[in-house]
Amino acid sequence: PAQASLSNPSSLPLAIAGIALGEGLEFEVAATNCGSSLAAGGSCSIDLVFQPLAAGAADDVLTVATEAGEPSA
């Protein structure tokens, strides 16, 4: 599996409203230790699994919804 990291460089906790993938079917969020809040200066990880449906390239967008907006990776 691949792993994405989320960090909070702020001096305040960051509320996490949700973690989602776009409409691609080849990727799945397998696990995360992010929870609903990320401590100030903290980080967490998001494990992703790739299960190709056909040969060739595939992509998707990982979105983390927070009180600060929705950064994508």
Coordinates of C-alpha atoms in Angstrom, one line a residue:
P1 CA 0.0 0.0 0.0
A2 CA 0.9 3.6 -0.5
Q3 CA 0.9 6.1 2.4
A4 CA -0.1 9.8 2.5
S5 CA 0.9 12.0 5.4
L6 CA -1.2 14.9 6.8
S7 CA 0.5 17.4 9.1
N8 CA -0.7 20.4 11.1
P9 CA 2.0 23.0 11.4
S10 CA -0.4 25.3 13.2
S11 CA -0.3 26.1 16.9
L12 CA -4.0 25.1 17.1
P13 CA -5.7 21.7 16.7
L14 CA -7.3 21.0 13.3
A15 CA -10.7 19.5 13.0
I16 CA -11.0 16.8 10.3
A17 CA -14.5 16.5 8.8
G18 CA -13.7 13.7 6.4
I19 CA -11.2 11.9 4.2
A20 CA -12.3 10.8 0.7
L21 CA -11.1 9.7 -2.7
G22 CA -12.6 11.0 -6.0
E23 CA -14.4 8.9 -8.5
G24 CA -11.7 6.5 -9.5
L25 CA -12.4 2.9 -8.6
E26 CA -8.8 1.6 -8.5
F27 CA -7.9 3.3 -5.2
E28 CA -9.2 2.7 -1.7
V29 CA -8.5 4.2 1.7
A30 CA -7.4 1.1 3.6
A31 CA -6.7 2.7 7.0
T32 CA -6.0 6.0 8.7
N33 CA -5.0 7.1 12.2
C34 CA -6.1 10.7 11.6
G35 CA -9.3 10.7 13.7
S36 CA -11.5 13.7 13.9
S37 CA -8.9 16.1 15.2
L38 CA -5.2 16.6 14.5
A39 CA -3.2 18.1 17.4
A40 CA -1.1 21.3 16.9
G41 CA 2.2 20.3 15.4
G42 CA 0.9 16.8 14.9
S43 CA 0.7 14.4 11.9
C44 CA -1.1 11.3 10.9
S45 CA -1.1 8.9 8.0
I46 CA -3.6 7.6 5.4
D47 CA -2.9 4.2 3.9
L48 CA -4.1 3.7 0.3
V49 CA -4.5 0.5 -1.7
F50 CA -4.3 0.3 -5.5
Q51 CA -6.3 -2.4 -7.2
P52 CA -6.1 -1.9 -10.9
L53 CA -9.2 -2.8 -13.0
A54 CA -7.2 -2.8 -16.3
A55 CA -3.6 -2.3 -17.6
G56 CA -2.4 1.3 -17.9
A57 CA -2.2 4.5 -15.9
A58 CA -4.8 5.4 -13.2
D59 CA -5.1 8.4 -10.9
D60 CA -7.5 9.8 -8.3
V61 CA -7.7 12.7 -5.9
L62 CA -7.4 12.3 -2.1
T63 CA -9.4 15.1 -0.3
V64 CA -9.2 15.9 3.4
A65 CA -12.0 18.1 4.5
T66 CA -11.1 20.3 7.5
E67 CA -12.2 23.5 9.2
A68 CA -9.5 25.2 7.1
G69 CA -10.9 24.1 3.8
E70 CA -10.2 21.1 1.6
P71 CA -6.5 20.6 0.5
S72 CA -6.0 17.8 -2.0
A73 CA -3.0 15.6 -2.5

